[in-house]
mmCIF file of C-alpha atoms in Angstrom:
data_model
loop_
_atom_site.group_PDB
_atom_site.id
_atom_site.type_symbol
_atom_site.label_atom_id
_atom_site.label_comp_id
_atom_site.label_asym_id
_atom_site.label_seq_id
_atom_site.Cartn_x
_atom_site.Cartn_y
_atom_site.Cartn_z
ATOM 1 C CA MET A 1 45.151 43.034 -9.218
ATOM 2 C CA THR A 2 42.909 43.895 -6.295
ATOM 3 C CA ARG A 3 41.846 41.562 -3.507
ATOM 4 C CA TRP A 4 38.372 41.344 -5.023
ATOM 5 C CA ALA A 5 39.362 40.794 -8.651
ATOM 6 C CA LEU A 6 39.670 37.196 -9.791
ATOM 7 C CA VAL A 7 40.749 38.035 -13.316
ATOM 8 C CA PRO A 8 43.044 35.486 -14.985
ATOM 9 C CA MET A 9 46.144 36.578 -16.840
ATOM 10 C CA LEU A 10 44.767 38.196 -19.979
ATOM 11 C CA VAL A 11 46.122 39.476 -23.256
ATOM 12 C CA MET A 12 44.867 43.049 -23.419
ATOM 13 C CA ALA A 13 44.202 44.876 -26.701
ATOM 14 C CA LEU A 14 41.768 47.453 -28.012
ATOM 15 C CA ALA A 15 38.638 46.107 -29.659
ATOM 16 C CA ALA A 16 35.026 46.966 -30.335
ATOM 17 C CA CYS A 17 32.721 46.757 -27.334
ATOM 18 C CA GLY A 18 29.963 44.169 -27.189
ATOM 19 C CA ASP A 19 26.329 44.850 -26.427
ATOM 20 C CA LEU A 20 25.004 44.216 -22.927
ATOM 21 C CA SER A 21 22.551 41.436 -23.568
ATOM 22 C CA VAL A 22 23.245 38.717 -21.024
ATOM 23 C CA TYR A 23 21.101 37.841 -18.050
ATOM 24 C CA HIS A 24 22.386 35.054 -15.849
ATOM 25 C CA ALA A 25 20.063 32.937 -13.791
ATOM 26 C CA PRO A 26 21.483 30.550 -11.209
ATOM 27 C CA PRO A 27 19.000 28.109 -9.678
ATOM 28 C CA PRO A 28 16.096 29.737 -7.813
ATOM 29 C CA VAL A 29 16.056 29.430 -4.031
ATOM 30 C CA GLN A 30 13.136 28.355 -1.910
ATOM 31 C CA ASP A 31 11.327 31.298 -0.343
ATOM 32 C CA ALA A 32 8.394 31.033 2.030
ATOM 33 C CA SER A 33 6.641 33.877 0.252
ATOM 34 C CA ARG A 34 6.874 32.146 -3.145
ATOM 35 C CA PRO A 35 4.440 29.238 -3.446
ATOM 36 C CA ASP A 36 5.753 28.085 -6.808
ATOM 37 C CA ALA A 37 9.419 27.864 -5.807
ATOM 38 C CA THR A 38 9.971 24.164 -6.434
ATOM 39 C CA ARG A 39 13.037 23.807 -8.635
ATOM 40 C CA ALA A 40 15.403 24.599 -5.754
ATOM 41 C CA ALA A 41 14.465 21.311 -4.130
ATOM 42 C CA GLU A 42 15.316 19.349 -7.259
ATOM 43 C CA GLY A 43 18.904 18.195 -7.546
ATOM 44 C CA PRO A 44 20.512 17.733 -10.956
ATOM 45 C CA GLY A 45 20.493 14.260 -12.418
ATOM 46 C CA GLN A 46 21.990 12.811 -15.550
ATOM 47 C CA PRO A 47 23.274 15.648 -17.780
ATOM 48 C CA GLY A 48 20.403 17.010 -19.832
ATOM 49 C CA THR A 49 17.601 16.147 -17.418
ATOM 50 C CA GLU A 50 17.499 19.498 -15.630
ATOM 51 C CA THR A 51 16.341 21.386 -18.694
ATOM 52 C CA GLY A 52 14.191 18.882 -20.518
ATOM 53 C CA ALA A 53 17.005 17.909 -22.885
ATOM 54 C CA PRO A 54 17.352 14.165 -23.489
ATOM 55 C CA ALA A 55 19.924 12.491 -21.254
ATOM 56 C CA LEU A 56 23.125 11.523 -23.057
ATOM 57 C CA GLU A 57 24.387 8.037 -22.386
ATOM 58 C CA TYR A 58 28.041 7.239 -22.005
ATOM 59 C CA PRO A 59 30.059 5.766 -23.496
ATOM 60 C CA THR A 60 28.831 7.019 -26.879
ATOM 61 C CA ASN A 61 31.079 4.768 -28.980
ATOM 62 C CA GLY A 62 32.228 7.697 -31.062
ATOM 63 C CA ARG A 63 29.057 8.186 -33.083
ATOM 64 C CA MET A 64 27.406 11.502 -33.908
ATOM 65 C CA LEU A 65 25.014 12.664 -31.189
ATOM 66 C CA GLN A 66 22.227 15.217 -31.336
ATOM 67 C CA GLN A 67 20.850 17.523 -28.679
ATOM 68 C CA PRO A 68 17.749 19.718 -29.190
ATOM 69 C CA ARG A 69 19.861 22.666 -30.416
ATOM 70 C CA SER A 70 23.144 21.093 -31.468
ATOM 71 C CA ARG A 71 24.791 18.076 -32.959
ATOM 72 C CA TRP A 72 28.038 16.581 -31.745
ATOM 73 C CA ILE A 73 30.511 15.376 -34.377
ATOM 74 C CA PRO A 74 33.324 13.033 -33.200
ATOM 75 C CA VAL A 75 36.770 14.335 -34.184
ATOM 76 C CA ASP A 76 40.446 13.609 -33.543
ATOM 77 C CA TRP A 77 42.237 15.379 -30.699
ATOM 78 C CA ALA A 78 44.476 17.045 -33.290
ATOM 79 C CA GLU A 79 41.540 19.269 -34.253
ATOM 80 C CA LEU A 80 41.599 21.028 -30.856
ATOM 81 C CA PRO A 81 43.867 24.088 -31.164
ATOM 82 C CA GLY A 82 46.348 24.537 -28.333
ATOM 83 C CA PHE A 83 45.410 21.367 -26.490
ATOM 84 C CA GLY A 84 48.992 20.512 -25.568
ATOM 85 C CA ALA A 85 49.789 23.956 -24.158
ATOM 86 C CA ASP A 86 46.976 24.694 -21.694
ATOM 87 C CA PRO A 87 47.946 24.682 -17.989
ATOM 88 C CA LEU A 88 45.164 22.549 -16.540
ATOM 89 C CA GLY A 89 45.330 23.346 -12.818
ATOM 90 C CA GLU A 90 42.551 25.978 -12.665
ATOM 91 C CA ALA A 91 40.363 23.953 -15.005
ATOM 92 C CA TRP A 92 40.832 20.868 -12.832
ATOM 93 C CA SER A 93 39.692 22.791 -9.756
ATOM 94 C CA SER A 94 36.595 23.871 -11.657
ATOM 95 C CA TRP A 95 35.998 20.292 -12.849
ATOM 96 C CA LEU A 96 36.223 19.026 -9.254
ATOM 97 C CA ARG A 97 33.476 21.478 -8.287
ATOM 98 C CA SER A 98 31.240 20.153 -11.057
ATOM 99 C CA CYS A 99 31.870 16.625 -9.797
ATOM 100 C CA GLU A 100 30.353 17.640 -6.447
ATOM 101 C CA ARG A 101 26.946 17.613 -8.146
ATOM 102 C CA PRO A 102 25.328 14.153 -8.162
ATOM 103 C CA GLY A 103 25.051 12.558 -11.571
ATOM 104 C CA THR A 104 27.447 14.945 -13.318
ATOM 105 C CA LEU A 105 29.611 12.741 -15.566
ATOM 106 C CA ALA A 106 29.868 10.186 -12.781
ATOM 107 C CA ALA A 107 31.687 7.832 -15.159
ATOM 108 C CA VAL A 108 34.846 9.962 -15.014
ATOM 109 C CA CYS A 109 34.597 11.974 -11.785
ATOM 110 C CA ALA A 110 36.435 9.331 -9.777
ATOM 111 C CA ASP A 111 39.391 9.713 -12.145
ATOM 112 C CA VAL A 112 39.150 13.507 -12.072
ATOM 113 C CA LYS A 113 39.446 13.403 -8.268
ATOM 114 C CA ARG A 114 42.281 10.878 -8.418
ATOM 115 C CA LEU A 115 44.211 13.138 -10.802
ATOM 116 C CA ALA A 116 43.837 16.254 -8.653
ATOM 117 C CA PRO A 117 47.497 16.065 -7.464
ATOM 118 C CA ALA A 118 48.784 14.795 -10.837
ATOM 119 C CA SER A 119 50.883 16.673 -13.365
ATOM 120 C CA ASP A 120 49.421 18.275 -16.479
ATOM 121 C CA GLU A 121 51.144 15.599 -18.569
ATOM 122 C CA GLU A 122 49.376 12.845 -16.615
ATOM 123 C CA ARG A 123 46.029 14.621 -16.848
ATOM 124 C CA ARG A 124 46.420 15.145 -20.594
ATOM 125 C CA ALA A 125 47.347 11.510 -21.145
ATOM 126 C CA TRP A 126 44.233 10.419 -19.221
ATOM 127 C CA MET A 127 42.025 12.757 -21.273
ATOM 128 C CA LEU A 128 43.418 11.366 -24.532
ATOM 129 C CA ALA A 129 42.720 7.811 -23.393
ATOM 130 C CA ARG A 130 39.385 8.283 -21.634
ATOM 131 C CA LEU A 131 37.543 11.083 -23.447
ATOM 132 C CA GLN A 132 36.284 11.618 -26.985
ATOM 133 C CA PRO A 133 36.200 15.161 -28.383
ATOM 134 C CA TYR A 134 33.024 16.171 -30.236
ATOM 135 C CA ARG A 135 32.848 19.309 -32.338
ATOM 136 C CA ILE A 136 29.703 21.291 -31.508
ATOM 137 C CA GLU A 137 27.678 22.365 -34.540
ATOM 138 C CA ASN A 138 24.237 23.822 -34.965
ATOM 139 C CA LEU A 139 21.624 21.657 -36.620
ATOM 140 C CA ASP A 140 22.592 23.081 -40.040
ATOM 141 C CA GLY A 141 26.234 22.094 -39.612
ATOM 142 C CA GLU A 142 27.687 25.527 -38.709
ATOM 143 C CA SER A 143 30.536 25.183 -36.200
ATOM 144 C CA GLN A 144 31.370 28.840 -35.576
ATOM 145 C CA GLY A 145 29.434 30.908 -33.078
ATOM 146 C CA MET A 146 29.950 33.797 -30.670
ATOM 147 C CA LEU A 147 31.704 34.279 -27.334
ATOM 148 C CA THR A 148 30.827 37.069 -24.908
ATOM 149 C CA GLY A 149 31.979 37.748 -21.347
ATOM 150 C CA TYR A 150 30.380 38.340 -17.979
ATOM 151 C CA TYR A 151 31.567 39.042 -14.461
ATOM 152 C CA GLU A 152 30.571 39.619 -10.830
ATOM 153 C CA PRO A 153 30.109 43.338 -10.078
ATOM 154 C CA VAL A 154 31.190 45.019 -6.834
ATOM 155 C CA ALA A 155 29.213 48.042 -5.631
ATOM 156 C CA ASP A 156 29.061 50.295 -2.586
ATOM 157 C CA ALA A 157 25.775 50.084 -0.679
ATOM 158 C CA ARG A 158 24.013 51.163 2.487
ATOM 159 C CA ARG A 159 21.782 49.099 4.716
ATOM 160 C CA LEU A 160 19.482 52.103 5.160
ATOM 161 C CA PRO A 161 18.530 54.669 2.492
ATOM 162 C CA ASP A 162 19.717 58.258 2.557
ATOM 163 C CA ALA A 163 19.829 61.223 0.183
ATOM 164 C CA ARG A 164 22.496 59.526 -1.978
ATOM 165 C CA PHE A 165 21.800 55.822 -1.599
ATOM 166 C CA LYS A 166 18.159 55.465 -2.623
ATOM 167 C CA ASN A 167 18.017 52.688 -5.246
ATOM 168 C CA PRO A 168 16.993 49.372 -3.653
ATOM 169 C CA LEU A 169 17.936 45.763 -4.301
ATOM 170 C CA TYR A 170 14.962 43.592 -3.375
ATOM 171 C CA ARG A 171 14.358 40.146 -1.947
ATOM 172 C CA VAL A 172 11.511 38.089 -3.410
ATOM 173 C CA PRO A 173 8.250 40.078 -2.971
ATOM 174 C CA GLY A 174 5.668 39.082 -0.359
ATOM 175 C CA PRO A 175 2.037 39.950 0.424
ATOM 176 C CA PRO A 176 -0.198 41.529 -0.719
ATOM 177 C CA ALA A 177 1.053 40.479 -4.184
ATOM 178 C CA PRO A 178 3.595 37.663 -3.708
ATOM 179 C CA LEU A 179 5.624 36.332 -6.590
ATOM 180 C CA GLY A 180 3.525 33.738 -8.358
ATOM 181 C CA SER A 181 0.268 35.571 -7.750
ATOM 182 C CA ARG A 182 0.403 36.572 -11.392
ATOM 183 C CA LYS A 183 2.581 35.534 -14.342
ATOM 184 C CA PRO A 184 4.428 37.449 -15.443
ATOM 185 C CA TRP A 185 4.729 39.549 -12.309
ATOM 186 C CA TYR A 186 4.785 43.343 -12.518
ATOM 187 C CA SER A 187 7.239 44.940 -14.960
ATOM 188 C CA ARG A 188 10.017 47.311 -13.920
ATOM 189 C CA GLU A 189 7.879 50.319 -14.834
ATOM 190 C CA GLU A 190 4.877 48.945 -12.946
ATOM 191 C CA ILE A 191 7.033 48.286 -9.884
ATOM 192 C CA ASP A 192 8.129 51.917 -9.959
ATOM 193 C CA THR A 193 4.643 53.366 -10.455
ATOM 194 C CA LEU A 194 1.917 51.084 -9.052
ATOM 195 C CA PRO A 195 0.983 50.783 -5.358
ATOM 196 C CA GLU A 196 0.397 47.006 -5.259
ATOM 197 C CA PRO A 197 3.926 45.864 -6.269
ATOM 198 C CA GLN A 198 5.413 48.622 -4.136
ATOM 199 C CA ALA A 199 3.481 47.282 -1.138
ATOM 200 C CA ALA A 200 4.663 43.743 -1.892
ATOM 201 C CA LEU A 201 8.288 44.925 -1.876
ATOM 202 C CA ARG A 202 8.079 47.207 1.153
ATOM 203 C CA GLY A 203 10.436 45.885 3.803
ATOM 204 C CA ARG A 204 12.041 43.473 1.313
ATOM 205 C CA GLU A 205 15.007 45.763 0.611
ATOM 206 C CA ILE A 206 18.402 44.096 1.070
ATOM 207 C CA ALA A 207 20.412 47.269 0.579
ATOM 208 C CA TRP A 208 20.378 50.623 -1.167
ATOM 209 C CA LEU A 209 22.747 51.687 -3.961
ATOM 210 C CA GLU A 210 23.656 55.148 -5.154
ATOM 211 C CA ASP A 211 23.446 54.425 -8.861
ATOM 212 C CA PRO A 212 20.352 52.943 -10.563
ATOM 213 C CA VAL A 213 22.594 51.678 -13.382
ATOM 214 C CA SER A 214 24.538 49.630 -10.817
ATOM 215 C CA VAL A 215 21.241 48.029 -9.765
ATOM 216 C CA LEU A 216 20.504 47.166 -13.403
ATOM 217 C CA ASN A 217 24.013 45.786 -13.869
ATOM 218 C CA LEU A 218 23.675 43.508 -10.829
ATOM 219 C CA GLN A 219 20.385 42.230 -12.207
ATOM 220 C CA ILE A 220 21.853 41.547 -15.643
ATOM 221 C CA GLN A 221 24.934 39.771 -14.288
ATOM 222 C CA GLY A 222 22.731 37.793 -11.887
ATOM 223 C CA SER A 223 24.825 38.265 -8.748
ATOM 224 C CA GLY A 224 27.390 40.557 -7.199
ATOM 225 C CA ARG A 225 29.200 41.752 -4.120
ATOM 226 C CA LEU A 226 28.234 44.716 -1.981
ATOM 227 C CA ARG A 227 30.661 46.729 0.077
ATOM 228 C CA ILE A 228 27.926 47.522 2.530
ATOM 229 C CA THR A 229 27.771 50.084 5.345
ATOM 230 C CA GLU A 230 25.583 48.766 8.149
ATOM 231 C CA ALA A 231 23.219 50.878 10.240
ATOM 232 C CA ASP A 232 25.876 51.103 12.996
ATOM 233 C CA GLY A 233 28.499 52.375 10.535
ATOM 234 C CA ARG A 234 30.481 49.129 10.210
ATOM 235 C CA GLU A 235 31.541 48.115 6.711
ATOM 236 C CA ARG A 236 31.573 44.553 5.399
ATOM 237 C CA MET A 237 31.460 42.658 2.129
ATOM 238 C CA VAL A 238 28.414 40.515 1.302
ATOM 239 C CA ARG A 239 27.271 38.660 -1.792
ATOM 240 C CA VAL A 240 23.832 39.057 -3.334
ATOM 241 C CA ALA A 241 22.788 36.011 -5.344
ATOM 242 C CA TYR A 242 19.957 35.389 -7.763
ATOM 243 C CA ALA A 243 16.690 34.289 -6.117
ATOM 244 C CA ALA A 244 13.970 34.809 -8.764
ATOM 245 C CA THR A 245 12.690 37.122 -11.494
ATOM 246 C CA ASN A 246 9.391 38.770 -12.339
ATOM 247 C CA ASP A 247 9.190 36.498 -15.450
ATOM 248 C CA GLN A 248 9.152 39.485 -17.762
ATOM 249 C CA PRO A 249 11.193 39.321 -21.013
ATOM 250 C CA TYR A 250 14.729 40.669 -21.015
ATOM 251 C CA ARG A 251 15.355 43.743 -23.181
ATOM 252 C CA SER A 252 18.853 45.152 -23.675
ATOM 253 C CA VAL A 253 19.209 48.828 -22.802
ATOM 254 C CA GLY A 254 22.483 48.812 -24.752
ATOM 255 C CA SER A 255 20.692 47.682 -27.907
ATOM 256 C CA TRP A 256 18.001 50.318 -27.357
ATOM 257 C CA LEU A 257 20.595 53.093 -27.078
ATOM 258 C CA LEU A 258 22.396 51.831 -30.195
ATOM 259 C CA GLN A 259 19.190 51.571 -32.217
ATOM 260 C CA LYS A 260 18.181 55.103 -31.293
ATOM 261 C CA GLY A 261 21.623 56.428 -32.215
ATOM 262 C CA GLU A 262 22.193 57.613 -28.659
ATOM 263 C CA VAL A 263 25.575 55.855 -28.246
ATOM 264 C CA ARG A 264 28.218 54.181 -30.349
ATOM 265 C CA ASP A 265 29.654 52.275 -27.394
ATOM 266 C CA ALA A 266 27.127 50.010 -25.609
ATOM 267 C CA SER A 267 29.555 48.892 -22.889
ATOM 268 C CA TRP A 268 28.805 49.841 -19.290
ATOM 269 C CA ALA A 269 31.302 52.685 -19.636
ATOM 270 C CA GLY A 270 29.436 53.972 -22.695
ATOM 271 C CA ILE A 271 26.054 53.659 -20.976
ATOM 272 C CA ARG A 272 27.324 55.520 -17.901
ATOM 273 C CA GLN A 273 28.608 58.324 -20.108
ATOM 274 C CA TRP A 274 25.153 58.599 -21.673
ATOM 275 C CA VAL A 275 23.515 58.582 -18.228
ATOM 276 C CA ALA A 276 25.787 61.403 -17.041
ATOM 277 C CA ALA A 277 24.816 63.468 -20.093
ATOM 278 C CA ASN A 278 21.094 62.613 -19.926
ATOM 279 C CA PRO A 279 20.050 62.448 -16.245
ATOM 280 C CA ALA A 280 16.416 63.282 -17.043
ATOM 281 C CA ARG A 281 16.116 60.238 -19.344
ATOM 282 C CA VAL A 282 17.599 57.559 -17.081
ATOM 283 C CA GLN A 283 14.169 56.286 -16.030
ATOM 284 C CA GLU A 284 13.113 56.030 -19.671
ATOM 285 C CA MET A 285 16.179 53.908 -20.384
ATOM 286 C CA LEU A 286 15.676 51.639 -17.366
ATOM 287 C CA TRP A 287 12.030 50.955 -18.235
ATOM 288 C CA VAL A 288 13.126 49.599 -21.638
ATOM 289 C CA ASN A 289 14.040 46.403 -19.758
ATOM 290 C CA PRO A 290 10.911 45.121 -17.967
ATOM 291 C CA ARG A 291 12.756 42.214 -16.353
ATOM 292 C CA VAL A 292 13.649 42.554 -12.661
ATOM 293 C CA VAL A 293 15.797 40.169 -10.628
ATOM 294 C CA PHE A 294 15.211 39.558 -6.915
ATOM 295 C CA PHE A 295 18.142 38.547 -4.739
ATOM 296 C CA GLN A 296 19.085 36.715 -1.585
ATOM 297 C CA GLU A 297 21.912 37.867 0.668
ATOM 298 C CA GLN A 298 24.731 35.415 1.367
ATOM 299 C CA LEU A 299 27.519 35.495 3.888
ATOM 300 C CA LEU A 300 30.843 35.999 2.120
ATOM 301 C CA THR A 301 33.424 33.899 3.933
ATOM 302 C CA GLU A 302 37.182 34.146 3.496
ATOM 303 C CA ALA A 303 37.070 31.060 1.272
ATOM 304 C CA ASP A 304 34.324 32.636 -0.865
ATOM 305 C CA THR A 305 36.551 35.649 -1.495
ATOM 306 C CA PHE A 306 38.520 33.771 -4.112
ATOM 307 C CA VAL A 307 35.707 32.052 -6.005
ATOM 308 C CA GLY A 308 32.835 33.368 -8.040
ATOM 309 C CA PRO A 309 29.102 33.099 -7.377
ATOM 310 C CA LYS A 310 27.219 29.866 -7.949
ATOM 311 C CA GLY A 311 26.116 29.296 -11.522
ATOM 312 C CA ALA A 312 23.094 27.417 -12.801
ATOM 313 C CA GLN A 313 24.770 24.070 -12.108
ATOM 314 C CA GLY A 314 24.858 25.006 -8.423
ATOM 315 C CA VAL A 315 28.647 25.212 -8.030
ATOM 316 C CA PRO A 316 30.895 28.282 -7.629
ATOM 317 C CA LEU A 317 32.202 29.693 -10.894
ATOM 318 C CA THR A 318 35.936 29.821 -11.588
ATOM 319 C CA ALA A 319 37.343 32.910 -13.273
ATOM 320 C CA GLY A 320 38.657 31.996 -16.703
ATOM 321 C CA ARG A 321 37.445 28.380 -16.489
ATOM 322 C CA SER A 322 33.640 28.556 -16.252
ATOM 323 C CA ILE A 323 31.285 29.278 -19.116
ATOM 324 C CA ALA A 324 27.564 29.802 -19.474
ATOM 325 C CA VAL A 325 26.006 27.704 -22.227
ATOM 326 C CA ASP A 326 22.645 26.778 -23.659
ATOM 327 C CA PRO A 327 21.839 23.558 -21.748
ATOM 328 C CA GLN A 328 19.792 22.434 -24.748
ATOM 329 C CA SER A 329 23.137 22.239 -26.556
ATOM 330 C CA ILE A 330 25.667 21.339 -23.847
ATOM 331 C CA PRO A 331 24.722 19.802 -20.478
ATOM 332 C CA TYR A 332 25.837 21.328 -17.194
ATOM 333 C CA GLY A 333 29.076 19.945 -15.857
ATOM 334 C CA ALA A 334 30.479 18.982 -19.258
ATOM 335 C CA PRO A 335 34.175 19.683 -19.912
ATOM 336 C CA VAL A 336 34.511 21.798 -23.045
ATOM 337 C CA TRP A 337 37.458 22.836 -25.174
ATOM 338 C CA LEU A 338 37.065 26.488 -26.142
ATOM 339 C CA ALA A 339 38.866 28.303 -28.958
ATOM 340 C CA SER A 340 38.277 31.973 -29.723
ATOM 341 C CA SER A 341 40.241 34.742 -31.417
ATOM 342 C CA GLY A 342 39.809 38.486 -31.124
ATOM 343 C CA TYR A 343 40.170 40.882 -28.216
ATOM 344 C CA LEU A 344 40.874 38.003 -25.824
ATOM 345 C CA PRO A 345 42.520 35.024 -27.611
ATOM 346 C CA LEU A 346 41.585 31.785 -25.846
ATOM 347 C CA GLN A 347 42.446 28.110 -26.303
ATOM 348 C CA ARG A 348 41.607 26.296 -23.084
ATOM 349 C CA LEU A 349 39.652 23.758 -21.094
ATOM 350 C CA VAL A 350 36.507 25.176 -19.483
ATOM 351 C CA LEU A 351 33.468 23.756 -17.692
ATOM 352 C CA ALA A 352 29.819 24.348 -18.625
ATOM 353 C CA GLN A 353 28.485 25.567 -15.266
ATOM 354 C CA ASP A 354 26.025 28.378 -15.968
ATOM 355 C CA THR A 355 23.435 29.689 -18.396
ATOM 356 C CA GLY A 356 21.716 32.960 -19.276
ATOM 357 C CA SER A 357 18.660 34.219 -21.112
ATOM 358 C CA ALA A 358 20.775 35.501 -24.011
ATOM 359 C CA ILE A 359 22.888 32.347 -24.196
ATOM 360 C CA THR A 360 20.927 30.345 -26.739
ATOM 361 C CA GLY A 361 22.053 28.202 -29.625
ATOM 362 C CA ALA A 362 24.598 25.516 -30.315
ATOM 363 C CA VAL A 363 27.920 27.385 -30.488
ATOM 364 C CA ARG A 364 27.258 30.121 -27.960
ATOM 365 C CA ALA A 365 29.045 30.728 -24.672
ATOM 366 C CA ASP A 366 29.551 33.427 -22.083
ATOM 367 C CA TYR A 367 32.980 33.431 -20.461
ATOM 368 C CA PHE A 368 33.155 34.166 -16.726
ATOM 369 C CA VAL A 369 36.004 36.655 -16.336
ATOM 370 C CA GLY A 370 35.989 37.231 -12.571
ATOM 371 C CA THR A 371 35.007 39.821 -9.980
ATOM 372 C CA GLY A 372 35.234 43.602 -9.784
ATOM 373 C CA PRO A 373 36.135 46.522 -12.056
ATOM 374 C CA GLU A 374 39.104 44.831 -13.744
ATOM 375 C CA ALA A 375 36.876 41.953 -14.772
ATOM 376 C CA SER A 376 34.226 44.421 -15.945
ATOM 377 C CA ALA A 377 36.713 46.168 -18.231
ATOM 378 C CA VAL A 378 37.532 42.854 -19.918
ATOM 379 C CA ALA A 379 34.087 41.239 -19.987
ATOM 380 C CA GLY A 380 32.446 44.212 -21.714
ATOM 381 C CA ARG A 381 34.863 43.955 -24.653
ATOM 382 C CA ILE A 382 34.508 40.253 -25.407
ATOM 383 C CA LYS A 383 32.377 39.689 -28.473
ATOM 384 C CA GLN A 384 34.280 37.413 -30.812
ATOM 385 C CA PRO A 385 34.180 34.207 -32.904
ATOM 386 C CA LEU A 386 33.909 30.926 -31.058
ATOM 387 C CA ARG A 387 34.395 27.196 -31.602
ATOM 388 C CA LEU A 388 33.536 24.546 -29.002
ATOM 389 C CA TRP A 389 34.269 20.850 -28.479
ATOM 390 C CA VAL A 390 32.597 18.743 -25.784
ATOM 391 C CA LEU A 391 34.921 16.169 -24.165
ATOM 392 C CA TRP A 392 32.734 13.152 -23.413
ATOM 393 C CA PRO A 393 33.530 9.709 -21.942
ATOM 394 C CA ARG A 394 34.369 7.067 -24.517
#
């Protein structure tokens, strides 16, 4: 395991590769050039309020509850597969991060903090006494859904362009066509071909990458790390985090290649093989996805080295213990029991801390695997059945 890979211990096996269809969007950041950037100033409140979903009261007294895209069915703890075997330490660290957000399950966060030094047996006994498991179903009563995986890429970059490194990552665009001057903003193809968006992005380059597919990957994952060579030749690691998008719809280049019969493997490895064999068609493939993500650069401290980027809840993600969910089904900060079989068998406690444009529906989750190429190899192969239970205060 490399210094930059935060991959949990995984059971590795060969399996079919999933399509690349996930775009992750942590909270936007305020930018002086973006007049409509308001959500960054709004802190999360009672679970459900950030996304327009009705707030869930607690305790719920064990009755069925309904969210806009799911219903919660109270069940016995015996229904949760593997509950007695999960080592809870990593999950507890992730839960403590969620409790840093005001209003996130405040009824139990004091106990979660108190149990930080406790044993797994003590934590499990508290969960049995204090929480009620609810099976997540869609509104038609279906309780099985789909699990996919995502990760934080690492890429080489240059602060200044050269003959090799000529594909930019941009900050939020400014004058003469700032973000918000039109909705949606210019598409990927228009950015590449029209003078007005090019002028708005001139001087907004964070760094330059060698591979345009790496740029697309960073935009789809929503954040990443750059091993960047500065203008004076020094090398350092920085993080680029989501700032905003052009509000264009997301289109999967993997799905496009599959539909056209161009590939049989829509993982990043399969796409890169196609790119190597079809260099003249790379631009055609990239323009299939009109959505562009703009980033902000963040200092990567020693402490940040061992945690993931911030998810939509506003807390750092934990490899193997954070999931992206549809907040219209499960509120941010909720503890969730996850069970999935397939390439990566999982029965564990996770925290709902992120979302993504492709993560919609009741029983749908994206599993944060970690950082770097090892995480990439795992995340691209996760596409398997899923069951979820929310653990809510009694």
